[in-house]
Amino acid sequence: MIKILYSADPVDWVEYELNLHKALDQIELDYQISTTYNTPEEIDYIIYAPDGTVQDFNAFTNLKLVQNLWAGVEVPTANKTLTQPLARMVEPGLTLGMADYVMGHVLRHHLGTDKFSNARPGEWLGDNIPALAQDRMVGVLGLGELGLYCAQKIADFGFQTCGWSRTQKTKDINIECYNGTKGLDSILAKSDILVLLLPNTPETNHIIDADNIAKMRDGVAIINPGRGTLINDTALLNALNSGKVASATLDVFQTEPLPADHLYWTHSNVLVTPHIASSTRINTACNVIAENIRRGENNEPFLYLVDKSVGY
Ligand code: NDP
C-alpha cells in the first residue's frame, strides 16, 4: 500500500482529494491518501506546499518524493530538513495561465493602452499610433517551463523576441537565445518590453538593479510575474520617476501582500496585480502528481526534479 500525505492549503483539500483519486485510480496502484499521519516513516510521498502542516521532514525516513504544488521552490530548497528528492510543479494549466497574463500585458504595453485609459475627457491622443509588433523587441529573462512557452507565444504573435537563461538554449530559431553576463547586457540593451520569469535564487536576487537598469533602453516597460526579489525596488522607483523605465506591471513583491503604503500602489506608471499571474490548476496538476507517483513505483526518473545546488 502506497501512503501519500497531503500537506498543503487545507482550503484546497476537497478539490485535491477528488482530483487525486480520479488521477491515481487511472494508474491502478494500491494507495491511501490522507491529510494526517501517525507513522511518518511509512509515508512514501508528500504532496507539499509551504503553507501545509509539514515543516520538518526528518521523521519521514522512507519518503520517495516531495511533490511541491507551486512552481517556485525557494521555501522548500531553504528547508535544511528536506533532504529527499523534491519536484516542482509544472503543469499545463499553470503554463497556459502565465502565457495569458504575459501576452495580455505585453500587448497592453505595446499598444500603450494606459495612455488612453488615463486620458481626460476630450483629450484626443490621435498621434499615438502604436508601432507594429514586428518592430518591437520583447526580452524574456528566464527560459524555463513558463518563460520559454511565453517567449514562443510572443514570437508567434509577431514580436521580435529574445530570451536569457543560465544554460544556452538553441532549439528555438525564432527566439534569439542568450546566456551569461554579456548575453544579459545584449538583452537589456535591445528590449522594448522586458518580462521577468526567473526563479528566486541567490544569483537572481536584485538582478534588476540600478546598474542593469542603466543598460536598458530609455522608455522600457518591465513586466514581473517571476519573483519580487528579482527587483531592487528603490532602483526601479528611481528609474520610473526619471522616465528611464516608462512603466511596470508587477505581480510579485518582496513582501506580499504589498503593504498599503508602498509607493508602487500610487505610482501612475505602475500596475500592481496581487500575485495572480498564474496558479496551479488542481485538475491538471493531479495528473502530473499521479504520473510522478507512477514513476516512483516503477523506478523511473521523476519529472521536474529541483536541482538544489542551483536553487530551482
Ligand atoms: P524553471 O525552473 O522552469 O525556469 C527557470 C528559468 O530561469 C530557466 O530558464 C533557468 O535557466 C533560468 N535561470 C535560473 N537561474 C538563472 C540565472 N542565474 N541566470 C540566468 N537564468 C537563470 O521555472 P518556471 O519557468 O517553471 O517558473 C519561473 C518562475 O516563475 C518560478 O520560479 C516562480 O518564481 C514564478 N512563478 C510565478 C507565478 C505567479 O503567479 N506570479 C506562478 C508560477 C511561477 P536554465 O534554463 O538554463 O535552467
Tab-separated table of C-alpha atoms in Angstrom, residues 55-194:
chain	number	residue	atom	x	y	z
A	55	GLN	CA	7.719	21.816	8.108
A	56	ASP	CA	10.224	19.259	9.421
A	57	PHE	CA	10.948	16.307	7.128
A	58	ASN	CA	13.396	14.492	9.445
A	59	ALA	CA	10.917	11.854	10.631
A	60	PHE	CA	9.891	10.869	7.065
A	61	THR	CA	12.726	8.393	6.727
A	62	ASN	CA	11.326	6.380	3.796
A	63	LEU	CA	9.980	9.240	1.718
A	64	LYS	CA	10.460	8.784	-2.022
A	65	LEU	CA	9.416	12.264	-3.196
A	66	VAL	CA	8.193	15.650	-2.019
A	67	GLN	CA	5.919	16.974	-4.781
A	68	ASN	CA	5.685	20.749	-4.495
A	69	LEU	CA	2.363	22.226	-5.645
A	70	TRP	CA	3.991	25.523	-6.596
A	71	ALA	CA	6.419	26.337	-9.414
A	72	GLY	CA	8.551	28.487	-7.083
A	73	VAL	CA	10.715	26.398	-4.760
A	74	GLU	CA	12.600	28.980	-2.693
A	75	VAL	CA	10.896	27.855	0.550
A	76	PRO	CA	11.477	24.069	0.314
A	77	THR	CA	15.015	24.489	-1.049
A	78	ALA	CA	15.846	26.614	2.016
A	79	ASN	CA	14.445	23.921	4.351
A	80	LYS	CA	17.524	22.082	5.695
A	81	THR	CA	15.424	19.113	6.878
A	82	LEU	CA	14.257	18.390	3.337
A	83	THR	CA	16.963	16.069	2.001
A	84	GLN	CA	14.638	13.857	-0.051
A	85	PRO	CA	14.030	14.402	-3.807
A	86	LEU	CA	11.877	17.489	-4.448
A	87	ALA	CA	9.820	18.076	-7.604
A	88	ARG	CA	8.452	21.487	-8.541
A	89	MET	CA	5.061	21.953	-10.181
A	90	VAL	CA	4.976	22.020	-13.948
A	91	GLU	CA	1.508	21.515	-15.380
A	92	PRO	CA	-0.376	22.751	-18.435
A	93	GLY	CA	-2.889	24.947	-16.570
A	94	LEU	CA	-0.142	26.896	-14.799
A	95	THR	CA	1.748	27.397	-18.058
A	96	LEU	CA	-1.306	28.475	-20.071
A	97	GLY	CA	-2.362	30.922	-17.341
A	98	MET	CA	1.076	32.529	-17.295
A	99	ALA	CA	1.071	32.857	-21.085
A	100	ASP	CA	-2.314	34.633	-20.925
A	101	TYR	CA	-1.013	37.071	-18.296
A	102	VAL	CA	2.267	37.772	-20.082
A	103	MET	CA	0.709	38.097	-23.538
A	104	GLY	CA	-2.025	40.388	-22.209
A	105	HIS	CA	0.405	42.755	-20.532
A	106	VAL	CA	2.951	42.669	-23.371
A	107	LEU	CA	0.120	43.792	-25.669
A	108	ARG	CA	-1.034	46.412	-23.143
A	109	HIS	CA	2.440	47.951	-23.036
A	110	HIS	CA	2.909	47.531	-26.787
A	111	LEU	CA	-0.348	49.293	-27.645
A	112	GLY	CA	0.135	51.917	-24.916
A	113	THR	CA	-3.466	51.482	-23.779
A	114	ASP	CA	-2.814	53.014	-20.328
A	115	LYS	CA	-2.400	56.404	-22.031
A	116	PHE	CA	-5.947	56.179	-23.388
A	117	SER	CA	-7.408	54.805	-20.146
A	118	ASN	CA	-5.916	57.784	-18.318
A	119	ALA	CA	-6.909	60.402	-20.929
A	120	ARG	CA	-9.041	63.290	-19.709
A	121	PRO	CA	-12.466	63.801	-21.409
A	122	GLY	CA	-11.770	65.480	-24.738
A	123	GLU	CA	-8.054	64.608	-24.696
A	124	TRP	CA	-7.804	63.190	-28.221
A	125	LEU	CA	-4.415	61.418	-28.362
A	126	GLY	CA	-4.665	60.773	-32.091
A	127	ASP	CA	-0.963	60.923	-32.811
A	128	ASN	CA	-0.231	57.852	-30.649
A	129	ILE	CA	-0.346	55.190	-33.372
A	130	PRO	CA	1.339	52.080	-31.899
A	131	ALA	CA	4.384	50.592	-33.623
A	132	LEU	CA	3.919	47.223	-35.294
A	133	ALA	CA	4.673	44.159	-33.178
A	134	GLN	CA	7.303	43.155	-35.726
A	135	ASP	CA	9.179	46.360	-34.942
A	136	ARG	CA	9.164	45.842	-31.179
A	137	MET	CA	11.672	43.667	-29.263
A	138	VAL	CA	10.444	41.706	-26.247
A	139	GLY	CA	13.081	40.208	-23.949
A	140	VAL	CA	12.242	37.328	-21.612
A	141	LEU	CA	14.584	36.688	-18.680
A	142	GLY	CA	14.198	33.017	-17.774
A	143	LEU	CA	13.524	30.447	-20.485
A	144	GLY	CA	12.230	27.634	-18.307
A	145	GLU	CA	8.855	25.913	-18.476
A	146	LEU	CA	6.989	29.211	-18.224
A	147	GLY	CA	9.442	31.645	-19.825
A	148	LEU	CA	10.080	29.571	-22.927
A	149	TYR	CA	6.374	28.961	-23.551
A	150	CYS	CA	5.620	32.674	-23.109
A	151	ALA	CA	8.540	33.648	-25.371
A	152	GLN	CA	7.234	31.307	-28.062
A	153	LYS	CA	3.758	32.841	-27.839
A	154	ILE	CA	5.232	36.337	-28.045
A	155	ALA	CA	7.322	35.353	-31.085
A	156	ASP	CA	4.358	33.573	-32.699
A	157	PHE	CA	2.317	36.773	-32.331
A	158	GLY	CA	4.934	38.573	-34.393
A	159	PHE	CA	7.164	40.402	-31.933
A	160	GLN	CA	10.926	40.247	-32.239
A	161	THR	CA	11.784	38.065	-29.270
A	162	CYS	CA	14.928	37.338	-27.305
A	163	GLY	CA	15.467	35.344	-24.131
A	164	TRP	CA	18.073	34.686	-21.444
A	165	SER	CA	18.758	31.617	-19.347
A	166	ARG	CA	21.559	30.125	-17.235
A	167	THR	CA	22.376	27.474	-19.819
A	168	GLN	CA	22.353	28.300	-23.525
A	169	LYS	CA	19.231	27.340	-25.482
A	170	THR	CA	19.478	26.595	-29.168
A	171	LYS	CA	16.344	24.859	-30.332
A	172	ASP	CA	14.056	27.844	-30.854
A	173	ILE	CA	15.023	29.527	-34.069
A	174	ASN	CA	12.512	32.375	-33.790
A	175	ILE	CA	13.808	33.442	-30.350
A	176	GLU	CA	17.290	34.922	-30.028
A	177	CYS	CA	18.716	32.990	-27.061
A	178	TYR	CA	21.432	34.299	-24.750
A	179	ASN	CA	23.145	33.340	-21.524
A	180	GLY	CA	25.880	34.763	-19.292
A	181	THR	CA	26.561	38.376	-18.319
A	182	LYS	CA	27.263	39.525	-21.873
A	183	GLY	CA	24.065	37.884	-23.042
A	184	LEU	CA	22.118	39.703	-20.350
A	185	ASP	CA	23.706	43.009	-21.395
A	186	SER	CA	22.618	42.377	-25.014
A	187	ILE	CA	19.013	41.683	-23.998
A	188	LEU	CA	18.843	44.693	-21.707
A	189	ALA	CA	20.194	46.943	-24.463
A	190	LYS	CA	17.732	45.825	-27.130
A	191	SER	CA	14.422	45.082	-25.350
A	192	ASP	CA	11.481	47.491	-25.538
A	193	ILE	CA	9.500	45.271	-23.174
A	194	LEU	CA	11.200	43.058	-20.602
